[in-house]
Coordinates of C-alpha atoms in Angstrom, one line a residue:
M125 CA 0.2 0.4 -0.1
Y126 CA 1.5 3.1 -1.3
C127 CA 0.4 6.2 -3.1
D128 CA 0.0 5.6 -6.7
R129 CA 1.3 7.2 -9.7
N130 CA -1.2 10.2 -10.5
Q131 CA 2.7 11.5 -9.5
T132 CA 2.9 11.1 -12.7
I133 CA 1.5 12.4 -15.6
I134 CA 0.5 9.3 -17.9
V135 CA -0.4 9.6 -21.6
F136 CA -0.4 6.8 -23.9
K137 CA -0.8 7.6 -28.1
V138 CA 1.5 10.5 -28.4
K139 CA 3.1 11.9 -31.4
S140 CA 5.6 14.3 -30.4
T141 CA 7.6 14.6 -27.2
R142 CA 6.7 17.4 -24.9
R143 CA 8.4 18.3 -21.7
L144 CA 6.0 18.8 -18.5
T145 CA 6.7 20.9 -15.4
H146 CA 5.1 20.6 -12.5
L147 CA 4.7 23.6 -10.2
D148 CA 7.7 22.4 -7.5
G149 CA 9.9 22.2 -10.7
A150 CA 9.9 18.4 -11.3
V151 CA 10.2 17.8 -15.0
V152 CA 8.2 14.7 -16.5
S153 CA 7.8 13.8 -20.4
D154 CA 4.2 12.4 -21.7
K155 CA 6.4 10.3 -23.9
V156 CA 6.0 6.7 -23.6
A157 CA 7.3 3.3 -24.7
G158 CA 4.4 2.3 -27.2
S159 CA 1.4 1.8 -26.5
R160 CA -1.9 0.5 -24.4
G161 CA -2.0 -2.7 -25.7
A162 CA 1.6 -3.3 -27.2
G163 CA 3.3 -5.9 -26.6
R164 CA 5.5 -4.0 -25.0
R165 CA 5.6 -2.6 -21.5
K166 CA 4.9 0.8 -21.1
T167 CA 7.3 3.2 -19.0
T168 CA 6.1 6.6 -17.4
S169 CA 9.2 9.0 -16.4
P170 CA 8.4 9.6 -12.4
R171 CA 7.9 13.6 -11.5
L172 CA 12.3 14.1 -11.6
P173 CA 13.7 17.9 -11.1
P174 CA 15.5 19.3 -13.0
I175 CA 19.1 18.5 -14.2
S176 CA 21.4 21.0 -13.5
S177 CA 23.0 23.6 -15.4
D178 CA 26.9 24.1 -14.5
E179 CA 28.9 22.9 -17.3
S180 CA 31.5 22.4 -15.4
I181 CA 30.0 18.9 -14.8
S182 CA 29.2 16.6 -17.2
I183 CA 26.2 15.8 -17.9
E184 CA 26.7 11.8 -16.9
R185 CA 27.0 13.1 -12.9
R186 CA 24.3 16.3 -13.4
V187 CA 21.8 13.3 -14.1
Y188 CA 23.3 11.0 -11.6
A189 CA 22.4 14.0 -9.5
A190 CA 19.0 14.5 -10.2
L191 CA 19.0 10.6 -10.4
R192 CA 19.9 10.4 -7.1
L193 CA 18.1 13.2 -5.7
A194 CA 14.9 12.1 -6.7
L195 CA 14.9 9.0 -5.8
M196 CA 15.6 10.3 -1.9
T197 CA 12.5 12.3 -1.8
G198 CA 10.5 9.6 -2.9
S199 CA 9.5 11.2 -6.7
V200 CA 9.9 7.0 -7.8
Q201 CA 7.7 4.6 -5.9
P202 CA 9.8 1.1 -4.6
D203 CA 9.7 -1.6 -8.1
Q204 CA 9.2 1.1 -10.4
R205 CA 10.4 0.7 -13.7
L206 CA 12.7 3.4 -14.6
S207 CA 14.4 3.4 -18.5
S208 CA 16.8 5.3 -20.2
R209 CA 14.4 5.4 -22.4
S210 CA 12.2 7.5 -20.2
L211 CA 13.8 9.5 -18.4
S212 CA 16.4 10.6 -21.4
A213 CA 13.2 11.2 -23.3
A214 CA 12.1 13.9 -19.3
F215 CA 15.4 15.0 -19.9
G216 CA 14.9 16.1 -23.5
I217 CA 18.9 14.8 -23.5
S218 CA 20.3 11.3 -25.1
P219 CA 20.0 7.9 -23.7
T220 CA 23.9 7.8 -23.1
P221 CA 24.2 9.9 -20.0
V222 CA 20.8 8.2 -18.4
R223 CA 21.9 4.6 -19.3
E224 CA 25.5 5.2 -17.3
A225 CA 23.5 7.2 -14.3
L226 CA 21.0 4.6 -13.4
K227 CA 24.4 1.6 -13.9
R228 CA 25.6 4.4 -11.3
L229 CA 22.4 4.1 -9.4
E230 CA 22.7 0.1 -9.3
A231 CA 26.6 0.2 -7.8
D232 CA 25.0 2.1 -5.3
G233 CA 22.0 -0.6 -4.3
A234 CA 19.1 2.1 -5.4
L235 CA 18.2 0.1 -8.3
I236 CA 18.5 -3.6 -10.0
S237 CA 18.8 -4.1 -13.4
K238 CA 16.6 -7.2 -15.2
N239 CA 16.6 -7.2 -18.1
K240 CA 19.5 -4.8 -21.5
S241 CA 16.7 -2.1 -21.8
A242 CA 15.3 -1.5 -17.8
F243 CA 16.1 -0.8 -13.9
F244 CA 13.7 -1.1 -10.9
V245 CA 13.6 0.7 -7.6
N246 CA 14.9 -1.3 -5.5
D247 CA 11.9 -2.4 -2.5
P248 CA 13.7 -4.3 0.5
D249 CA 12.9 -6.6 2.5
Q250 CA 12.3 -6.5 6.4
T251 CA 16.2 -7.6 7.5
D252 CA 17.4 -4.8 4.4
F253 CA 15.2 -2.4 6.2
A254 CA 15.8 -3.7 9.3
E255 CA 19.4 -3.3 9.5
I256 CA 18.6 -0.4 7.4
L257 CA 16.1 1.7 10.1
D258 CA 19.3 0.1 12.7
V259 CA 23.1 2.5 10.8
R260 CA 20.2 5.5 10.3
I261 CA 19.1 5.7 13.9
N262 CA 22.8 5.7 15.0
L263 CA 24.5 8.0 12.3
E264 CA 21.2 10.0 12.2
G265 CA 21.5 10.6 15.9
L266 CA 24.7 11.4 15.3
A267 CA 23.4 14.5 12.6
I268 CA 21.5 16.0 14.9
R269 CA 22.5 15.8 17.7
A270 CA 26.1 18.0 17.2
A271 CA 23.3 19.9 15.1
A272 CA 22.1 21.0 19.1
R273 CA 25.1 22.1 19.8
R274 CA 26.2 24.3 16.4
I275 CA 22.3 25.3 15.5
Q276 CA 21.8 29.2 15.3
K277 CA 17.9 31.7 15.6
H278 CA 18.4 32.0 11.8
Q279 CA 18.8 28.4 10.7
L280 CA 15.7 27.8 13.7
L281 CA 13.4 29.8 11.8
A282 CA 14.1 28.5 9.3
L283 CA 13.5 24.8 10.1
R284 CA 10.2 25.6 11.2
K285 CA 9.1 27.0 8.0
L286 CA 10.4 23.9 5.9
N287 CA 8.2 21.8 8.6
T288 CA 5.4 23.5 8.0
A289 CA 5.0 23.1 4.6
Y290 CA 5.7 20.1 5.2
E291 CA 2.5 19.8 7.3
K292 CA 0.3 21.0 5.3
L293 CA 1.1 18.7 2.7
K294 CA 0.4 16.1 6.2
A295 CA -3.4 17.4 6.8
A296 CA -4.3 17.4 3.7
D297 CA -6.4 14.9 0.9
T298 CA -4.0 11.2 0.3
I299 CA -3.1 13.2 -3.8
G300 CA -1.0 16.1 -1.6
H301 CA -0.1 14.4 1.3
C302 CA 2.0 11.9 -1.4
Y303 CA 4.1 15.3 -2.0
S304 CA 4.7 15.1 1.7
L305 CA 8.3 13.7 1.5
A306 CA 10.1 16.2 -0.2
P307 CA 9.0 18.9 1.9
N308 CA 10.4 16.5 4.8
F309 CA 13.2 15.2 2.9
R310 CA 14.1 18.9 3.6
F311 CA 13.0 19.0 6.8
H312 CA 15.7 16.2 7.6
F313 CA 18.4 17.1 5.7
E314 CA 18.7 20.9 6.6
A315 CA 19.4 20.0 9.5
Y316 CA 21.3 17.6 9.0
K317 CA 23.5 20.2 7.3
L318 CA 24.0 22.1 11.0
A319 CA 26.2 19.4 12.2
G320 CA 29.5 20.3 9.5
S321 CA 30.7 17.3 8.5
Q322 CA 29.9 16.8 5.0
T323 CA 31.5 13.1 5.8
L324 CA 27.8 12.4 8.1
L325 CA 25.8 14.1 5.2
D326 CA 26.8 11.4 2.4
M327 CA 26.9 8.2 4.5
I328 CA 23.3 9.5 5.6
E329 CA 21.9 10.0 1.9
T330 CA 23.8 7.4 0.7
L331 CA 21.0 5.3 2.6
W332 CA 18.1 7.6 2.5
L333 CA 19.2 7.0 -1.3
R334 CA 18.1 2.9 -0.3
I335 CA 14.6 4.1 1.0
G336 CA 13.7 7.2 0.2
P337 CA 10.8 5.1 -2.2
T338 CA 10.3 3.2 0.3
L339 CA 9.1 5.6 2.1
H340 CA 5.7 5.9 0.0
R341 CA 4.2 3.0 2.5
S342 CA 4.1 4.6 5.4
V343 CA 2.7 8.1 4.3
A344 CA 0.0 6.1 2.2
I345 CA -1.2 5.2 6.4
Q346 CA -0.5 8.0 7.4
A347 CA -3.0 9.9 5.0
G348 CA -4.4 13.0 6.7
T349 CA -2.3 12.8 10.2
L350 CA 0.6 15.4 11.6
A351 CA 2.1 12.3 13.6
A352 CA 5.3 13.2 11.9
G353 CA 4.9 16.7 12.4
N354 CA 4.2 16.1 16.1
F355 CA 7.4 14.3 16.5
H356 CA 9.2 16.9 14.1
N357 CA 7.4 19.7 16.4
A358 CA 9.8 17.4 19.4
M359 CA 13.0 17.7 17.7
L360 CA 13.0 21.6 16.5
E361 CA 11.8 22.6 20.7
A362 CA 14.8 20.5 21.3
L363 CA 17.7 21.7 19.0
E364 CA 15.8 25.5 20.6
R365 CA 16.8 24.4 24.0
R366 CA 19.8 23.4 22.4
D367 CA 18.9 19.6 24.4
E368 CA 20.7 16.8 22.4
E369 CA 18.9 14.1 24.1
A370 CA 15.6 15.5 23.2
A371 CA 16.5 16.5 20.1
A372 CA 18.3 12.5 19.2
Q373 CA 15.0 10.5 21.2
A374 CA 12.8 13.1 18.4
L375 CA 14.6 11.6 15.5
R376 CA 14.3 8.1 16.6
A377 CA 10.4 8.5 17.1
D378 CA 9.9 9.7 13.8
L379 CA 12.4 6.9 11.8
V380 CA 10.9 3.5 14.2
T381 CA 7.0 5.1 14.1
A382 CA 7.2 5.5 9.8
A383 CA 9.3 1.5 10.3
R384 CA 7.0 0.1 11.8
E385 CA 3.6 1.4 9.9
I386 CA 6.1 0.1 6.1
M387 CA 7.4 -3.0 8.2
P388 CA 4.4 -5.5 7.8
Q389 CA 3.9 -4.1 3.9
L390 CA 7.3 -5.2 2.8
R391 CA 8.4 -9.1 2.0
V392 CA 10.0 -11.5 4.4
R393 CA 13.6 -12.7 3.9
V394 CA 13.7 -16.6 3.9
R395 CA 15.9 -19.5 3.6
G396 CA 16.5 -19.3 7.3
V397 CA 17.9 -15.5 8.2
Q398 CA 16.1 -14.0 11.1
A399 CA 13.2 -12.3 11.3
A400 CA 13.7 -8.8 11.5
T401 CA 12.7 -7.0 14.7
F402 CA 12.4 -3.0 15.4
P403 CA 14.5 -1.4 18.0
K404 CA 13.4 -1.6 21.5
P405 CA 11.4 2.1 22.8
R406 CA 14.1 3.6 25.7

Protein backbone atom coordinates (compact mmCIF):
# COMPACT_ATOMS: atom_id res chain seq x y z
CA MET A 1 0.00 0.00 0.00
CA TYR A 2 1.53 3.29 -1.09
CA CYS A 3 0.76 6.43 -3.05
CA ASP A 4 -0.34 5.61 -6.56
CA ARG A 5 1.08 6.96 -9.78
CA ASN A 6 -1.13 10.00 -9.91
CA GLN A 7 2.15 11.70 -9.16
CA THR A 8 3.21 11.06 -12.75
CA ILE A 9 1.57 12.06 -16.02
CA ILE A 10 0.64 9.09 -18.18
CA VAL A 11 -0.50 9.52 -21.78
CA PHE A 12 -0.72 6.40 -23.93
CA LYS A 13 -0.94 7.49 -27.56
CA VAL A 14 1.12 10.48 -28.53
CA LYS A 15 2.92 11.57 -31.67
CA SER A 16 5.49 13.82 -30.03
CA THR A 17 7.40 14.31 -26.83
CA ARG A 18 6.61 17.30 -24.64
CA ARG A 19 8.44 18.32 -21.49
CA LEU A 20 5.95 19.20 -18.78
CA THR A 21 6.82 20.96 -15.54
CA HIS A 22 5.04 20.51 -12.21
CA LEU A 23 4.48 23.43 -9.86
CA ASP A 24 7.40 22.24 -7.74
CA GLY A 25 9.78 22.38 -10.71
CA ALA A 26 9.84 18.63 -11.34
CA VAL A 27 10.02 17.60 -14.99
CA VAL A 28 8.06 14.74 -16.52
CA SER A 29 7.53 13.52 -20.06
CA ASP A 30 4.28 12.47 -21.66
CA LYS A 31 6.05 10.15 -24.09
CA VAL A 32 5.83 6.45 -23.27
CA ALA A 33 7.34 3.36 -24.83
CA GLY A 34 4.49 1.99 -26.88
CA SER A 35 0.75 2.36 -26.34
CA ARG A 36 -1.98 0.45 -24.58
CA GLY A 37 -2.38 -2.93 -26.12
CA ALA A 38 1.13 -3.02 -27.59
CA GLY A 39 3.35 -5.98 -26.84
CA ARG A 40 6.06 -3.88 -25.25
CA ARG A 41 5.55 -2.79 -21.66
CA LYS A 42 5.07 0.95 -21.22
CA THR A 43 7.47 2.93 -19.06
CA THR A 44 6.54 6.33 -17.69
CA SER A 45 9.02 8.79 -16.31
CA PRO A 46 8.70 9.73 -12.63
CA ARG A 47 8.60 13.33 -11.43
CA LEU A 48 12.18 14.48 -11.83
CA PRO A 49 14.11 17.44 -10.47
CA PRO A 50 15.70 19.52 -13.26
CA ILE A 51 19.28 18.80 -14.28
CA SER A 52 21.86 21.32 -13.09
CA SER A 53 22.84 23.90 -15.71
CA ASP A 54 26.47 23.92 -14.51
CA GLU A 55 28.34 22.88 -17.66
CA SER A 56 31.61 22.55 -15.75
CA ILE A 57 30.15 19.26 -14.48
CA SER A 58 29.72 16.38 -16.92
CA ILE A 59 26.18 15.69 -18.12
CA GLU A 60 26.39 12.15 -16.72
CA ARG A 61 27.20 13.47 -13.23
CA ARG A 62 24.37 16.00 -13.44
CA VAL A 63 21.87 13.32 -14.47
CA TYR A 64 23.16 11.08 -11.68
CA ALA A 65 22.67 13.88 -9.14
CA ALA A 66 19.13 14.57 -10.35
CA LEU A 67 18.17 10.90 -10.17
CA ARG A 68 19.74 10.56 -6.72
CA LEU A 69 17.61 13.45 -5.52
CA ALA A 70 14.49 11.91 -7.08
CA LEU A 71 15.12 8.67 -5.20
CA MET A 72 15.89 10.30 -1.85
CA THR A 73 12.83 12.58 -2.00
CA GLY A 74 10.44 9.79 -2.94
CA SER A 75 9.74 11.03 -6.46
CA VAL A 76 9.84 7.40 -7.59
CA GLN A 77 8.00 4.46 -6.10
CA PRO A 78 9.32 1.15 -4.80
CA ASP A 79 9.83 -1.38 -7.60
CA GLN A 80 9.03 1.25 -10.25
CA ARG A 81 10.45 0.49 -13.68
CA LEU A 82 12.90 3.05 -15.06
CA SER A 83 14.32 3.04 -18.57
CA SER A 84 16.95 5.20 -20.21
CA ARG A 85 14.50 5.88 -23.05
CA SER A 86 11.72 7.39 -20.90
CA LEU A 87 14.14 9.27 -18.64
CA SER A 88 16.12 10.75 -21.52
CA ALA A 89 12.84 11.93 -23.08
CA ALA A 90 11.88 13.58 -19.79
CA PHE A 91 15.26 15.29 -19.44
CA GLY A 92 15.45 16.18 -23.12
CA ILE A 93 18.89 14.58 -23.58
CA SER A 94 20.36 11.50 -25.24
CA PRO A 95 19.98 8.08 -23.55
CA THR A 96 23.73 7.51 -23.09
CA PRO A 97 24.37 9.68 -19.98
CA VAL A 98 21.10 8.46 -18.49
CA ARG A 99 22.16 4.85 -18.97
CA GLU A 100 25.50 5.53 -17.26
CA ALA A 101 23.76 7.22 -14.33
CA LEU A 102 21.39 4.27 -13.94
CA LYS A 103 24.37 1.90 -13.81
CA ARG A 104 25.95 4.00 -11.03
CA LEU A 105 22.70 3.92 -9.08
CA GLU A 106 22.61 0.15 -9.46
CA ALA A 107 26.11 0.01 -7.96
CA ASP A 108 24.82 2.20 -5.09
CA GLY A 109 22.17 -0.42 -4.32
CA ALA A 110 19.30 1.89 -5.27
CA LEU A 111 18.31 0.10 -8.49
CA ILE A 112 18.20 -3.47 -9.78
CA SER A 113 18.60 -4.35 -13.45
CA LYS A 114 16.39 -7.18 -14.70
CA ASN A 115 16.95 -6.90 -18.44
CA LYS A 116 19.11 -4.98 -20.89
CA SER A 117 16.92 -1.90 -21.19
CA ALA A 118 15.28 -1.31 -17.81
CA PHE A 119 16.08 -0.93 -14.14
CA PHE A 120 13.75 -1.29 -11.18
CA VAL A 121 13.77 0.74 -7.99
CA ASN A 122 15.00 -1.43 -5.13
CA ASP A 123 12.31 -2.34 -2.62
CA PRO A 124 14.08 -3.74 0.48
CA ASP A 125 12.78 -6.74 2.36
CA GLN A 126 12.08 -6.61 6.08
CA THR A 127 15.59 -7.67 7.05
CA ASP A 128 17.29 -5.08 4.83
CA PHE A 129 14.95 -2.33 5.99
CA ALA A 130 15.53 -3.14 9.67
CA GLU A 131 19.30 -3.10 9.17
CA ILE A 132 19.15 0.25 7.40
CA LEU A 133 16.90 1.62 10.15
CA ASP A 134 19.43 0.61 12.80
CA VAL A 135 22.22 2.44 10.99
CA ARG A 136 20.01 5.47 10.32
CA ILE A 137 19.14 5.82 14.00
CA ASN A 138 22.84 5.95 14.85
CA LEU A 139 24.07 8.19 12.01
CA GLU A 140 21.12 10.57 11.94
CA GLY A 141 21.13 10.65 15.72
CA LEU A 142 24.78 11.71 15.61
CA ALA A 143 23.90 14.45 13.12
CA ILE A 144 20.96 15.85 15.10
CA ARG A 145 23.02 15.88 18.31
CA ALA A 146 25.72 17.89 16.58
CA ALA A 147 23.07 20.20 15.11
CA ALA A 148 21.72 20.87 18.61
CA ARG A 149 25.17 22.07 19.68
CA ARG A 150 25.65 24.36 16.69
CA ILE A 151 22.22 25.68 15.65
CA GLN A 152 21.62 29.45 15.42
CA LYS A 153 18.32 31.32 15.68
CA HIS A 154 18.01 32.03 11.95
CA GLN A 155 18.67 28.37 11.18
CA LEU A 156 15.98 27.28 13.63
CA LEU A 157 13.54 29.69 11.98
CA ALA A 158 14.34 28.21 8.56
CA LEU A 159 13.67 24.70 9.88
CA ARG A 160 10.35 25.83 11.34
CA LYS A 161 9.28 27.18 7.94
CA LEU A 162 10.19 23.89 6.27
CA ASN A 163 8.20 21.97 8.85
CA THR A 164 5.17 24.24 8.39
CA ALA A 165 5.16 23.46 4.66
CA TYR A 166 5.48 19.77 5.48
CA GLU A 167 2.60 19.83 7.97
CA LYS A 168 0.27 21.47 5.47
CA LEU A 169 0.76 18.58 3.07
CA LYS A 170 0.53 15.98 5.83
CA ALA A 171 -2.90 17.32 6.83
CA ALA A 172 -4.13 17.31 3.22
CA ASP A 173 -5.93 14.57 1.33
CA THR A 174 -4.12 11.47 0.07
CA ILE A 175 -2.78 13.06 -3.13
CA GLY A 176 -1.46 16.14 -1.35
CA HIS A 177 -0.02 13.84 1.30
CA CYS A 178 1.98 11.96 -1.33
CA TYR A 179 3.93 15.13 -2.03
CA SER A 180 4.96 15.43 1.64
CA LEU A 181 7.99 13.19 1.12
CA ALA A 182 10.05 15.95 -0.52
CA PRO A 183 9.55 18.56 2.25
CA ASN A 184 10.16 15.82 4.82
CA PHE A 185 13.50 15.14 3.14
CA ARG A 186 14.36 18.84 3.09
CA PHE A 187 13.52 19.24 6.78
CA HIS A 188 15.73 16.33 7.83
CA PHE A 189 18.68 17.21 5.65
CA GLU A 190 18.69 20.91 6.46
CA ALA A 191 18.88 19.84 10.10
CA TYR A 192 21.65 17.32 9.41
CA LYS A 193 23.68 19.91 7.48
CA LEU A 194 23.93 21.91 10.69
CA ALA A 195 26.18 19.16 12.07
CA GLY A 196 28.92 20.60 9.84
CA SER A 197 30.17 17.21 8.59
CA GLN A 198 30.04 16.48 4.87
CA THR A 199 31.27 12.94 5.49
CA LEU A 200 28.38 12.25 7.84
CA LEU A 201 25.90 13.84 5.41
CA ASP A 202 27.19 11.69 2.54
CA MET A 203 26.75 8.52 4.60
CA ILE A 204 23.18 9.46 5.52
CA GLU A 205 22.36 10.27 1.88
CA THR A 206 23.51 6.79 0.84
CA LEU A 207 20.97 5.24 3.19
CA TRP A 208 18.13 7.53 2.06
CA LEU A 209 18.97 6.61 -1.51
CA ARG A 210 17.93 3.05 -0.70
CA ILE A 211 14.82 3.78 1.39
CA GLY A 212 13.42 7.04 -0.05
CA PRO A 213 10.97 5.30 -2.42
CA THR A 214 9.89 2.83 0.30
CA LEU A 215 8.66 5.74 2.45
CA HIS A 216 5.65 5.89 0.11
CA ARG A 217 4.32 2.95 2.10
CA SER A 218 4.16 5.14 5.19
CA VAL A 219 2.52 8.25 3.73
CA ALA A 220 -0.43 6.28 2.35
CA ILE A 221 -1.26 5.13 5.87
CA GLN A 222 -0.66 8.53 7.48
CA ALA A 223 -2.81 10.55 5.05
CA GLY A 224 -4.65 13.31 6.88
CA THR A 225 -2.61 12.94 10.09
CA LEU A 226 0.22 14.91 11.67
CA ALA A 227 2.07 12.07 13.41
CA ALA A 228 5.49 12.74 11.89
CA GLY A 229 4.96 16.49 12.17
CA ASN A 230 4.60 16.10 15.92
CA PHE A 231 7.99 14.41 16.08
CA HIS A 232 9.43 17.23 13.98
CA ASN A 233 8.02 19.76 16.43
CA ALA A 234 9.59 17.84 19.30
CA MET A 235 12.92 17.96 17.47
CA LEU A 236 12.57 21.69 16.90
CA GLU A 237 11.81 22.32 20.56
CA ALA A 238 14.84 20.26 21.59
CA LEU A 239 17.06 22.08 19.09
CA GLU A 240 15.87 25.43 20.45
CA ARG A 241 16.89 24.30 23.97
CA ARG A 242 20.13 22.80 22.60
CA ASP A 243 19.04 19.54 24.21
CA GLU A 244 21.01 16.88 22.33
CA GLU A 245 19.40 13.89 24.02
CA ALA A 246 15.83 15.10 23.52
CA ALA A 247 16.53 15.89 19.85
CA ALA A 248 17.93 12.40 19.28
CA GLN A 249 14.99 10.77 21.06
CA ALA A 250 12.44 12.70 18.96
CA LEU A 251 14.30 11.72 15.79
CA ARG A 252 14.40 8.08 16.86
CA ALA A 253 10.64 8.12 17.54
CA ASP A 254 10.05 9.62 14.07
CA LEU A 255 12.07 6.92 12.31
CA VAL A 256 10.75 3.98 14.33
CA THR A 257 7.10 5.04 14.02
CA ALA A 258 7.36 5.20 10.23
CA ALA A 259 9.17 1.86 10.18
CA ARG A 260 6.38 0.19 12.16
CA GLU A 261 3.93 1.23 9.44
CA ILE A 262 6.20 0.19 6.58
CA MET A 263 7.59 -3.13 7.82
CA PRO A 264 4.39 -5.26 7.58
CA GLN A 265 4.09 -4.28 3.91
CA LEU A 266 7.56 -5.56 3.01
CA ARG A 267 8.37 -9.07 1.91
CA VAL A 268 9.87 -11.45 4.46
CA ARG A 269 13.28 -12.90 3.71
CA VAL A 270 13.34 -16.67 3.81
CA ARG A 271 16.14 -19.28 3.71
CA GLY A 272 16.69 -19.40 7.44
CA VAL A 273 17.48 -15.72 7.94
CA GLN A 274 16.36 -14.45 11.34
CA ALA A 275 13.22 -12.33 11.23
CA ALA A 276 13.74 -8.59 11.46
CA THR A 277 12.97 -6.83 14.72
CA PHE A 278 12.44 -3.19 15.65
CA PRO A 279 14.80 -1.31 17.94
CA LYS A 280 13.40 -1.33 21.47
CA PRO A 281 11.81 1.98 22.52
CA ARG A 282 13.67 4.01 25.10
